[in-house]
Coordinates of C-alpha atoms and ligand atoms in Angstrom, one line a residue:
Chain A
M1 CA 0.0 0.0 0.0
T2 CA 1.6 3.3 -1.0
E3 CA -0.2 5.4 1.5
L4 CA 2.4 6.2 4.2
P5 CA 1.9 5.1 7.8
T6 CA 0.9 8.2 9.8
N7 CA 3.7 7.6 12.3
T8 CA 6.1 4.8 13.0
Q9 CA 7.2 4.4 16.5
K10 CA 10.4 2.7 15.6
K11 CA 12.5 4.6 13.0
L12 CA 15.4 2.4 12.1
G13 CA 18.1 4.2 10.2
L14 CA 21.7 5.1 9.8
V15 CA 23.8 7.8 11.2
I16 CA 26.8 8.7 9.1
D17 CA 29.8 10.5 10.5
L18 CA 31.2 12.8 7.8
D19 CA 34.1 13.7 10.2
I20 CA 35.3 10.1 10.2
C21 CA 34.5 8.6 6.8
V22 CA 37.7 8.2 4.8
G23 CA 36.1 7.4 1.5
C24 CA 37.3 3.9 1.2
H25 CA 34.2 2.6 -0.5
A26 CA 34.2 -0.6 1.6
C27 CA 30.6 0.0 2.5
V28 CA 29.7 0.2 -1.2
T29 CA 31.3 -3.1 -1.9
A30 CA 29.9 -4.8 1.2
C31 CA 26.4 -3.5 0.3
K32 CA 26.7 -4.8 -3.3
G33 CA 28.0 -8.1 -2.1
W34 CA 25.3 -8.7 0.5
N35 CA 22.4 -7.5 -1.7
T36 CA 23.5 -9.4 -4.7
E37 CA 23.3 -12.6 -2.8
N38 CA 20.2 -12.0 -0.8
Y39 CA 16.9 -10.0 -0.8
G40 CA 15.4 -9.8 -4.3
A41 CA 17.0 -9.6 -7.7
P42 CA 20.8 -9.4 -7.7
L43 CA 22.4 -6.0 -8.3
S44 CA 23.5 -6.4 -11.9
D45 CA 26.4 -4.9 -13.8
I46 CA 26.0 -4.1 -17.5
D47 CA 29.1 -4.3 -19.7
A48 CA 31.2 -4.9 -16.6
Y49 CA 34.5 -5.5 -18.5
G50 CA 33.7 -3.5 -21.6
E51 CA 34.0 0.1 -22.8
D52 CA 31.1 1.5 -20.9
P53 CA 30.5 -0.4 -17.6
S54 CA 27.7 0.6 -15.3
G55 CA 25.8 -1.2 -12.6
T56 CA 23.2 -1.0 -9.8
F57 CA 24.4 0.2 -6.4
L58 CA 22.4 1.0 -3.3
N59 CA 25.1 3.0 -1.7
R60 CA 27.5 5.4 -3.4
V61 CA 30.3 7.5 -2.0
H62 CA 30.8 11.0 -3.5
S63 CA 33.7 13.2 -2.5
Y64 CA 33.4 16.9 -2.1
E65 CA 35.7 19.8 -1.4
V66 CA 34.4 22.6 0.8
Q67 CA 35.9 26.0 0.8
P68 CA 35.0 27.7 4.2
S69 CA 33.3 31.0 3.7
D70 CA 35.7 32.7 6.2
G71 CA 38.6 31.8 4.0
G72 CA 40.1 29.0 6.1
C73 CA 41.6 25.8 4.8
S74 CA 39.5 23.8 2.4
Q75 CA 38.3 20.4 3.4
T76 CA 37.8 17.2 1.5
I77 CA 34.7 15.3 2.7
H78 CA 33.7 11.8 1.7
F79 CA 30.0 11.5 1.5
P80 CA 28.3 8.1 1.5
K81 CA 24.7 8.2 0.3
S82 CA 22.0 5.6 0.4
C83 CA 18.2 5.6 1.1
L84 CA 17.4 7.8 4.0
H85 CA 14.2 5.9 4.8
C86 CA 12.3 9.2 4.9
E87 CA 9.2 9.7 7.1
D88 CA 7.4 11.6 4.3
A89 CA 8.8 9.4 1.5
P90 CA 7.7 10.8 -1.8
C91 CA 9.0 7.7 -3.5
V92 CA 6.3 5.6 -1.8
T93 CA 3.2 7.8 -2.5
V94 CA 3.9 8.2 -6.2
C95 CA 4.1 4.4 -6.8
P96 CA 1.1 3.3 -8.8
T97 CA 1.4 -0.4 -8.3
G98 CA 1.8 -0.6 -4.5
A99 CA 5.2 -2.1 -4.9
S100 CA 6.8 0.7 -2.8
Y101 CA 5.9 0.8 0.8
K102 CA 7.1 2.0 4.2
R103 CA 6.8 -0.5 7.0
A104 CA 4.7 0.6 9.9
E105 CA 6.6 -1.5 12.4
D106 CA 10.1 -0.1 11.9
G107 CA 9.9 2.6 9.2
I108 CA 12.0 0.8 6.6
V109 CA 11.1 1.7 3.0
L110 CA 11.1 -1.3 0.7
V111 CA 10.1 -2.4 -2.8
N112 CA 8.1 -5.5 -3.4
E113 CA 9.8 -6.6 -6.6
D114 CA 7.0 -9.0 -7.5
A115 CA 4.7 -6.0 -7.9
C116 CA 7.0 -3.4 -9.4
M117 CA 6.3 -2.6 -13.1
G118 CA 9.6 -0.7 -13.6
C119 CA 8.1 2.7 -14.4
G120 CA 10.9 4.6 -12.6
L121 CA 8.6 7.2 -11.1
C122 CA 9.7 6.5 -7.6
A123 CA 13.3 7.2 -8.6
W124 CA 12.2 10.5 -10.1
A125 CA 10.5 11.3 -6.8
C126 CA 13.5 10.7 -4.6
P127 CA 15.7 13.8 -4.2
Y128 CA 18.7 11.8 -3.1
G129 CA 19.2 9.4 -6.0
A130 CA 18.7 6.5 -3.6
R131 CA 16.7 4.3 -6.0
E132 CA 18.2 2.7 -9.1
M133 CA 16.4 0.6 -11.7
D134 CA 18.2 -2.7 -12.2
M135 CA 18.5 -2.9 -16.0
A136 CA 18.8 -6.7 -16.0
A137 CA 15.9 -7.5 -13.7
G138 CA 13.7 -4.5 -14.8
V139 CA 12.7 -3.7 -11.2
M140 CA 13.5 -0.9 -8.8
K141 CA 16.3 -1.5 -6.3
K142 CA 17.0 0.4 -3.1
C143 CA 18.6 0.1 0.3
T144 CA 16.7 -2.4 2.4
L145 CA 18.6 -1.4 5.5
C146 CA 19.6 -5.1 5.3
V147 CA 16.2 -6.1 6.5
D148 CA 17.4 -9.7 6.0
R149 CA 20.3 -9.3 8.3
I150 CA 19.1 -7.1 11.2
Y151 CA 16.4 -9.6 12.3
N152 CA 18.2 -12.7 11.1
E153 CA 18.7 -15.0 14.1
N154 CA 20.9 -17.3 12.0
L155 CA 23.6 -14.7 12.1
P156 CA 25.8 -14.1 15.2
E157 CA 24.4 -11.1 17.0
V158 CA 27.4 -8.9 16.0
D159 CA 26.4 -9.3 12.4
R160 CA 22.8 -8.2 12.8
V161 CA 23.4 -4.8 11.5
P162 CA 23.5 -3.5 7.9
A163 CA 26.4 -4.8 5.8
C164 CA 27.8 -1.3 5.4
V165 CA 27.8 -0.7 9.1
R166 CA 29.4 -4.0 9.8
T167 CA 32.2 -3.5 7.3
C168 CA 33.1 0.2 7.8
P169 CA 36.7 0.1 8.9
S170 CA 36.7 3.5 10.4
G171 CA 33.5 3.4 12.4
A172 CA 31.8 6.1 10.4
R173 CA 28.5 4.4 10.2
H174 CA 26.0 3.7 13.0
F175 CA 22.7 1.8 12.9
G176 CA 19.9 2.1 15.4
D177 CA 16.4 3.3 16.3
L178 CA 16.2 7.0 15.7
G179 CA 12.6 7.0 17.0
D180 CA 13.9 6.3 20.5
P181 CA 15.5 9.4 22.0
D182 CA 17.6 7.3 24.4
S183 CA 19.2 5.1 21.7
A184 CA 22.9 5.4 21.1
V185 CA 22.3 6.8 17.6
S186 CA 19.8 9.4 18.8
Q187 CA 22.3 10.5 21.5
L188 CA 25.0 10.8 18.9
V189 CA 22.8 12.9 16.7
A190 CA 21.9 15.1 19.7
D191 CA 25.6 15.5 20.7
R192 CA 27.0 16.2 17.3
G193 CA 24.2 18.2 15.7
G194 CA 23.2 15.6 13.2
M195 CA 21.6 17.1 10.1
D196 CA 19.0 16.3 7.4
L197 CA 20.0 16.4 3.7
M198 CA 17.9 18.8 1.6
P199 CA 15.4 19.6 4.4
E200 CA 13.7 22.0 1.9
Q201 CA 12.4 18.9 0.0
G202 CA 10.1 18.1 3.0
T203 CA 11.0 14.4 3.0
R204 CA 11.9 14.3 6.7
P205 CA 14.8 11.8 6.4
V206 CA 15.3 9.3 9.2
N207 CA 19.1 8.9 8.4
K208 CA 21.2 11.7 9.8
Y209 CA 24.6 13.0 8.9
L210 CA 27.1 14.2 11.5
P211 CA 28.8 17.3 10.2
P212 CA 32.6 17.3 9.9
R213 CA 34.5 19.4 12.4
P214 CA 36.2 22.4 10.9
K215 CA 39.9 22.0 10.1
D216 CA 41.7 24.0 12.7
R217 CA 45.1 24.4 10.9
P218 CA 46.3 23.8 7.4
A219 CA 48.0 20.5 6.7
E220 CA 51.7 21.1 6.8
A221 CA 53.3 21.1 3.4
P222 CA 55.3 17.8 3.6
L223 CA 58.2 19.2 1.5
A224 CA 58.6 22.5 3.4
A225 CA 61.3 21.0 5.7
L226 CA 63.4 20.1 2.7
A227 CA 63.5 23.7 1.4
D228 CA 65.2 24.8 4.5
V229 CA 68.1 22.3 4.8
K230 CA 71.4 23.9 5.9
A231 CA 74.2 22.2 4.1
T232 CA 77.2 21.2 6.2
G233 CA 80.8 19.9 5.5
I234 CA 82.2 20.4 2.0
A235 CA 78.8 21.1 0.6
G236 CA 78.3 23.8 3.2
W237 CA 81.7 25.3 2.4
L238 CA 80.8 25.3 -1.3
D239 CA 77.5 26.8 -0.5
R240 CA 79.0 29.7 1.5
L241 CA 81.6 30.2 -1.2
L242 CA 79.1 30.4 -4.0
E243 CA 77.0 32.8 -2.0
K244 CA 79.9 35.2 -1.7
L245 CA 80.8 35.1 -5.4
Chain B
M1 CA 15.5 14.7 -17.3
H2 CA 16.1 12.3 -20.1
P3 CA 13.6 13.0 -22.9
A4 CA 12.4 9.5 -23.5
P5 CA 10.5 9.1 -26.8
S6 CA 7.9 6.9 -25.2
V7 CA 6.8 9.5 -22.6
I8 CA 6.9 12.3 -25.1
V9 CA 4.6 10.4 -27.5
F10 CA 2.4 9.3 -24.7
T11 CA 1.8 12.7 -23.2
V12 CA 1.4 14.5 -26.6
L13 CA -0.9 12.0 -28.3
S14 CA -3.1 11.1 -25.3
G15 CA -3.4 14.8 -24.5
L16 CA -4.6 15.5 -28.0
G17 CA -6.9 12.5 -28.1
F18 CA -8.6 13.3 -24.8
G19 CA -8.8 17.0 -25.7
F20 CA -10.6 16.0 -28.9
L21 CA -12.9 13.5 -27.1
A22 CA -13.9 16.3 -24.7
Y23 CA -15.2 18.4 -27.5
L24 CA -17.0 15.4 -29.0
G25 CA -18.5 14.6 -25.7
L26 CA -19.7 18.1 -25.3
G27 CA -21.3 17.9 -28.7
L28 CA -19.3 20.9 -29.9
A29 CA -18.4 18.8 -32.9
A30 CA -21.5 16.6 -33.4
P31 CA -21.0 14.3 -36.4
V32 CA -23.6 11.6 -37.0
G33 CA -23.6 8.3 -38.9
A34 CA -20.5 7.2 -40.9
T35 CA -18.7 10.5 -40.4
A36 CA -19.2 10.1 -36.6
F37 CA -17.5 6.7 -36.8
W38 CA -14.3 8.2 -38.3
V39 CA -14.3 11.2 -36.1
W40 CA -14.7 9.2 -32.9
A41 CA -12.3 6.6 -34.1
L42 CA -9.7 9.3 -34.5
G43 CA -10.2 10.6 -31.0
Y44 CA -9.9 7.0 -29.6
A45 CA -6.9 6.3 -31.7
F46 CA -4.9 9.2 -30.4
A47 CA -5.8 8.5 -26.8
V48 CA -5.2 4.8 -27.0
A49 CA -1.9 5.2 -29.1
G50 CA -0.6 7.5 -26.4
L51 CA -1.5 5.1 -23.6
M52 CA 0.1 2.2 -25.4
A53 CA 3.3 4.3 -25.9
S54 CA 3.4 4.9 -22.2
T55 CA 3.8 1.2 -21.5
L56 CA 6.9 1.1 -23.7
H57 CA 8.6 3.1 -20.9
L58 CA 8.1 0.2 -18.4
Q59 CA 10.9 -2.1 -17.6
N60 CA 8.5 -4.8 -16.3
P61 CA 5.2 -4.3 -18.2
R62 CA 3.9 -7.7 -16.9
N63 CA 2.9 -5.8 -13.8
A64 CA 1.3 -2.9 -15.5
W65 CA -2.2 -4.0 -14.5
R66 CA -1.2 -3.4 -10.9
A67 CA -1.0 0.3 -11.7
F68 CA -4.7 0.5 -11.1
S69 CA -4.3 -0.4 -7.4
Q70 CA -3.0 2.8 -5.8
W71 CA -5.4 5.5 -6.9
R72 CA -5.7 6.8 -3.3
S73 CA -2.1 8.1 -3.3
S74 CA -0.6 7.9 -6.8
W75 CA -1.4 10.3 -9.7
L76 CA -0.1 7.7 -12.2
S77 CA -2.6 5.3 -10.9
R78 CA -5.4 7.9 -11.0
E79 CA -4.4 8.7 -14.6
G80 CA -4.8 5.1 -15.6
W81 CA -8.3 4.9 -14.0
A82 CA -9.4 8.3 -15.5
A83 CA -8.3 7.2 -19.0
V84 CA -10.1 3.9 -18.9
I85 CA -13.3 5.3 -17.3
T86 CA -13.3 8.1 -19.9
L87 CA -13.0 5.7 -22.8
V88 CA -15.8 3.5 -21.3
V89 CA -18.2 6.3 -20.4
L90 CA -17.8 7.9 -23.9
A91 CA -18.3 4.6 -25.8
P92 CA -22.2 4.7 -25.6
V93 CA -22.1 8.4 -26.6
A94 CA -20.0 7.5 -29.7
L95 CA -22.2 4.4 -30.5
T96 CA -25.4 6.3 -30.4
A97 CA -24.0 9.1 -32.5
I98 CA -22.9 6.5 -35.1
F99 CA -25.8 4.1 -35.1
L100 CA -28.8 6.0 -33.9
R101 CA -27.6 9.4 -35.3
F102 CA -28.3 10.8 -31.8
P103 CA -26.4 14.0 -31.0
S104 CA -24.1 13.5 -28.1
A105 CA -24.4 16.9 -26.3
T106 CA -27.3 15.5 -24.2
F107 CA -25.3 12.9 -22.2
G108 CA -21.7 13.4 -23.3
L109 CA -20.9 15.9 -20.6
P110 CA -19.6 13.4 -17.9
G111 CA -17.3 11.8 -20.4
A112 CA -16.0 15.2 -21.5
A113 CA -15.3 16.2 -18.0
L114 CA -13.5 12.9 -17.4
A115 CA -11.4 13.4 -20.5
L116 CA -10.1 16.7 -19.2
A117 CA -9.6 15.1 -15.7
T118 CA -7.4 12.5 -17.4
V119 CA -5.2 15.2 -18.9
Y120 CA -5.1 16.8 -15.5
C121 CA -4.0 13.6 -13.9
T122 CA -1.3 13.1 -16.5
S123 CA 0.0 16.6 -15.8
M124 CA 0.0 16.0 -12.1
I125 CA 2.4 13.0 -12.5
Y126 CA 5.0 15.6 -13.3
T127 CA 3.7 18.6 -11.3
Q128 CA 3.8 16.7 -8.0
L129 CA 7.5 16.1 -8.2
R130 CA 9.3 18.5 -5.9
T131 CA 12.5 17.0 -7.0
V132 CA 12.0 18.6 -10.5
P133 CA 11.4 22.2 -9.6
R134 CA 10.7 23.3 -13.2
W135 CA 7.7 20.9 -13.2
N136 CA 6.6 21.5 -9.7
L137 CA 4.6 24.6 -10.6
W138 CA 0.9 25.6 -11.2
I139 CA 1.6 26.3 -14.8
T140 CA 2.3 22.7 -15.7
P141 CA -1.3 21.5 -15.5
V142 CA -2.4 24.7 -17.3
M143 CA 0.1 23.9 -20.1
F144 CA -1.1 20.3 -20.4
L145 CA -4.7 21.3 -20.5
G146 CA -3.9 24.1 -22.9
F147 CA -2.4 21.7 -25.3
A148 CA -5.4 19.3 -25.0
L149 CA -7.9 22.0 -25.5
T150 CA -6.1 23.7 -28.3
G151 CA -5.3 20.5 -30.2
G152 CA -8.8 19.3 -29.6
A153 CA -10.4 22.5 -30.9
I154 CA -8.2 22.4 -34.1
L155 CA -9.3 18.8 -34.7
A156 CA -12.9 19.6 -34.0
G157 CA -12.7 22.3 -36.7
L158 CA -13.9 25.0 -34.3
K159 CA -12.3 27.9 -36.1
W160 CA -12.5 30.9 -33.7
P161 CA -12.2 29.0 -30.5
A162 CA -9.2 27.2 -31.9
I163 CA -7.6 30.5 -32.9
V164 CA -8.2 32.1 -29.5
L165 CA -6.9 28.9 -27.7
C166 CA -3.8 29.0 -30.0
L167 CA -3.0 32.5 -28.8
A168 CA -3.6 31.5 -25.2
L169 CA -1.3 28.5 -25.6
A170 CA 1.4 30.7 -27.0
A171 CA 1.2 32.9 -23.9
V172 CA 1.1 29.9 -21.5
L173 CA 4.2 28.4 -23.2
A174 CA 6.1 31.6 -23.0
A175 CA 5.2 32.0 -19.4
S176 CA 6.2 28.4 -18.6
F177 CA 9.6 29.1 -20.0
V178 CA 10.1 32.3 -18.0
L179 CA 8.8 30.8 -14.7
G180 CA 10.5 27.5 -15.3
D181 CA 13.9 29.1 -15.7
R182 CA 13.7 30.5 -12.2
R183 CA 12.4 27.4 -10.5
L184 CA 15.6 25.6 -9.6
A185 CA 16.9 28.7 -7.8
E186 CA 13.5 29.2 -6.1
S187 CA 13.4 25.6 -4.9
G188 CA 16.3 26.4 -2.5
S189 CA 18.1 23.2 -3.3
T190 CA 21.8 23.6 -3.9
L191 CA 24.8 21.3 -3.5
E192 CA 25.2 23.0 -0.1
S193 CA 21.7 22.0 1.1
A194 CA 22.1 18.6 -0.6
T195 CA 25.2 17.8 1.4
G196 CA 24.5 19.8 4.5
L197 CA 28.0 21.2 4.1
G198 CA 26.8 24.7 3.3
R199 CA 27.3 25.6 7.0
I200 CA 31.1 25.4 6.3
G201 CA 31.2 27.1 3.0
K202 CA 31.1 26.6 -0.8
V203 CA 30.9 23.0 -1.9
R204 CA 32.2 21.5 -5.2
L205 CA 32.3 17.9 -6.4
Y206 CA 35.8 16.7 -6.0
E207 CA 35.4 13.1 -7.2
G208 CA 32.2 11.3 -8.4
P209 CA 31.3 8.0 -6.8
H210 CA 32.3 6.1 -9.9
T211 CA 34.1 6.6 -13.2
G212 CA 31.4 5.5 -15.5
T213 CA 27.7 6.4 -15.7
N214 CA 24.7 5.0 -13.9
Y215 CA 20.9 4.8 -14.1
L216 CA 20.5 8.1 -12.2
M217 CA 22.7 10.0 -14.4
R218 CA 21.2 8.6 -17.6
E219 CA 17.7 9.2 -16.4
M220 CA 17.9 12.6 -14.5
I221 CA 20.8 14.5 -15.9
H222 CA 20.3 15.9 -19.3
V223 CA 21.9 19.2 -20.3
V224 CA 20.6 21.1 -23.3
G225 CA 22.7 23.8 -24.9
R226 CA 21.3 27.2 -24.2
R227 CA 21.2 28.3 -27.8
H228 CA 19.7 25.0 -28.9
A229 CA 17.0 25.4 -26.2
Q230 CA 16.2 29.0 -27.3
K231 CA 15.7 27.9 -30.9
L232 CA 13.5 25.0 -29.9
R233 CA 11.4 27.3 -27.7
V234 CA 10.7 29.5 -30.7
I235 CA 9.9 26.4 -32.8
A236 CA 7.5 25.1 -30.2
V237 CA 5.6 28.4 -29.9
V238 CA 5.5 29.0 -33.6
F239 CA 4.5 25.5 -34.7
A240 CA 2.2 24.6 -31.8
A241 CA 0.3 27.9 -31.7
L242 CA 1.1 30.6 -34.1
L243 CA 1.1 28.8 -37.5
P244 CA -2.0 26.7 -36.8
A245 CA -3.8 29.9 -35.9
L246 CA -2.7 31.5 -39.1
V247 CA -3.7 28.6 -41.2
L248 CA -7.2 28.5 -39.6
L249 CA -7.5 32.2 -40.0
I250 CA -6.8 32.4 -43.8
A251 CA -8.4 29.0 -44.8
P252 CA -12.0 28.9 -45.8
G253 CA -14.1 27.7 -42.9
G254 CA -14.6 23.9 -42.6
S255 CA -11.8 23.0 -45.0
L256 CA -10.5 19.6 -44.1
W257 CA -7.1 20.3 -45.6
A258 CA -6.7 23.3 -43.5
I259 CA -7.6 21.4 -40.4
A260 CA -5.2 18.6 -41.3
L261 CA -2.4 21.0 -42.0
A262 CA -3.1 22.9 -38.7
V263 CA -3.0 19.6 -36.8
V264 CA 0.3 18.5 -38.3
L265 CA 1.9 21.9 -37.5
H266 CA 0.4 21.8 -34.0
L267 CA 1.7 18.3 -33.3
T268 CA 5.2 19.3 -34.6
G269 CA 5.2 22.1 -32.1
A270 CA 3.8 20.0 -29.4
F271 CA 6.5 17.4 -29.8
A272 CA 9.2 20.1 -29.7
A273 CA 7.6 21.6 -26.6
R274 CA 7.3 18.3 -24.8
W275 CA 10.9 17.3 -25.7
L276 CA 12.0 20.5 -24.1
F277 CA 9.7 20.0 -21.1
F278 CA 11.7 16.9 -20.3
A279 CA 15.2 17.8 -21.6
E280 CA 15.3 21.2 -19.8
A281 CA 13.9 19.9 -16.5
E282 CA 16.6 19.8 -13.8
H283 CA 16.4 17.0 -11.2
V284 CA 17.9 18.0 -7.9
V285 CA 19.9 14.7 -7.7
G286 CA 22.1 16.3 -10.4
L287 CA 23.4 18.6 -7.7
Y288 CA 25.2 15.6 -6.0
Y289 CA 26.9 14.9 -9.3
G290 CA 28.0 18.5 -9.7
A291 CA 25.7 18.8 -12.7
R292 CA 24.0 22.2 -12.1
Ligands
SF4_1 S1 15.8 8.5 0.4 FE1 14.7 8.5 -1.5 S2 14.2 6.3 -1.7 FE2 14.7 6.6 0.4 S3 12.8 7.0 1.5 FE3 13.7 9.0 1.0 S4 12.8 9.6 -1.0 FE4 12.4 7.3 -0.7
SF4_2 S1 9.4 1.6 -10.5 FE1 8.3 0.0 -9.3 S2 8.5 0.7 -7.2 FE2 9.0 2.4 -8.5 S3 7.1 3.6 -8.8 FE3 7.3 2.2 -10.5 S4 6.1 0.4 -9.9 FE4 6.5 1.5 -8.0
SF4_3 S1 33.2 2.0 4.7 FE1 33.1 3.7 6.2 S2 34.9 4.9 5.8 FE2 34.7 3.6 4.0 S3 33.5 4.9 2.6 FE3 32.0 3.7 3.7 S4 31.4 5.0 5.5 FE4 33.3 5.9 4.6

C-alpha cells in the first residue's frame, strides 16, 4: 500500500559521521555483495568488462571539497549516500502499483519486486538518488537497511546490522532506532548536531549526517622541511663560497 | 530529465486524443452516422496510441495492471483509471451518434469532464515532483490542459475557439519558459543544502562515486545547450500555436485540408515543446553529481 503510515514508532536508520569517513568505498562493496546474494533480484552490472561499464548500487560515496566562507583551509569530505528511509517518503506515495511501501513496524522503505512494473517514477520522486532501476531484472532497487540481516537469528548477534555498518573500517556508520530518543544513535545525533539532507524537500529523512568538524590548521606542506636544509661539510663550504661570489 | 520518446509520444498523443474527445462529448463537434464513426475513431486512436506508448517506458510491463491499485495516493494510478473510465463512459455516446444518429451533447458531458480530468492527472504525475522544480509549478497542468484544449479545438474544426486557444497557448508556453527558468533557484536546493555542508562554505564535487555512468545520471541529468534550447522554444511556440492559428485564419471555414495542416503543424510544435519539457527539467539529484 503506497499510503504512508501516519507515524512509525520505531524509526530504524543510519547515522553517518562525515568527520570520520575516509572514502574507502568498503561500504559500497559490502552492500553490493550482500544485496546481490540476498533480498530480491541481484544487483547487476552491465558491460562490466567493456568500454562503458555501469551497474546497480544501493550506496555510493561522493567526495566533495568545501571552501570555508571565512577563507580558512578547504576540506575534503567523503560522502556516502543511500536511502534515508524518509518519514514523508515521496517515492512511496507516487508508486502506482503498491510495490513501494514504508513498514509501519520499523519505518523501513522497501520495494516488493514482484509487484513493481519498472516505471521509474519513484526514482524520479527521490531527491537523493537513492533508487536505481536494475536494468537486467527490470525492477527498482533500493537500500533495504539489510532487513534480511538485522532480524536474522541465524547470524551471530554482532552481524545483525546492515552490511555497510558491519564493514566500515573507520566506524563512520552507525545503525539504530532514531525514533527512540535514548538510543545510542539518537544520542550521537543530539551531541554532534546531526543534520538532514535537503530539508527543503520536505521528506523528513530518518538517516542523519554528522557534520565534519572544521579543520583548525592547514595541513603542513610535507616538503617544506626540505626547502630549509642547511648544508654542512664540504657542501656547506661550497654553499657559502658560491653565495659570496 | 532524459527526454524518452515513449513518454513524449504518450503525453502528446493522449493529450490531443482526450482533448478532442472532450469536444466530441460536449457535442461541440457533433457528427452523426459514418462521419461520426471516423471522427470518434480518430479521438480514440490518439488517446489509445498515447496510452500504449506509455507502456513502452516500463521495464517490467507484466505488472502494468497493478498500476490501477494505488489511486488513493498515486497520480499515475489515477491517470490510468481516469483514462479507462473516460473511454468506457464515452463509448455509448459514440455508438449512439454512429448508429442512432443521436447528438451527443445530451449525455456526453460526464465523459467530456472525465477526458479533461485524465489530462489533468497526466500533468500531475509531473507537477507533483518537488525533485524537479521546473515541473513543480501551477503552470504545468495549465500547459497540459492548454495543449489538449487547443489541439482538440483544431481537430474539431472550431475555427474561432481554436484561434483564440492557440494564442492563449502561446502565452502559456512563453510564461512556462520564463517561470521555469527561475524554479531551480527558487526551490532552494543547492549542492550546499544537498550535502548539508553549506554551513562550512562553498561545496564542489571533488570526485564522483564512480568513473562510468549510472541509471540516475542517464535518467535525470540531461543538459541542453542554451542556444539550442532557445531555438526549440521558438519552434515550439510558432508551430504549436502561431502557425495553426494563421492557417485556420486564412483558410475557408470547414476546409478539411486546413484542419489537417493545422493539426500537423500543431503536433510538430507540441513534440518540440514536450521534448523541451523533459530535456530542460533539472532534477535536484544532479546537484550531487555537480551537474548544475
Ligand atoms: S531517500 Fe529517497 S528512496 Fe529513500 S525513502 Fe527517501 S525519498 Fe524514498
Ligand atoms: S518503479 Fe516500481 S516501485 Fe517504483 S514507482 Fe514504478 S512500480 Fe513503484
Ligand atoms: S566504509 Fe566507512 S569509511 Fe569507508 S566509505 Fe563507507 S562510510 Fe566511509
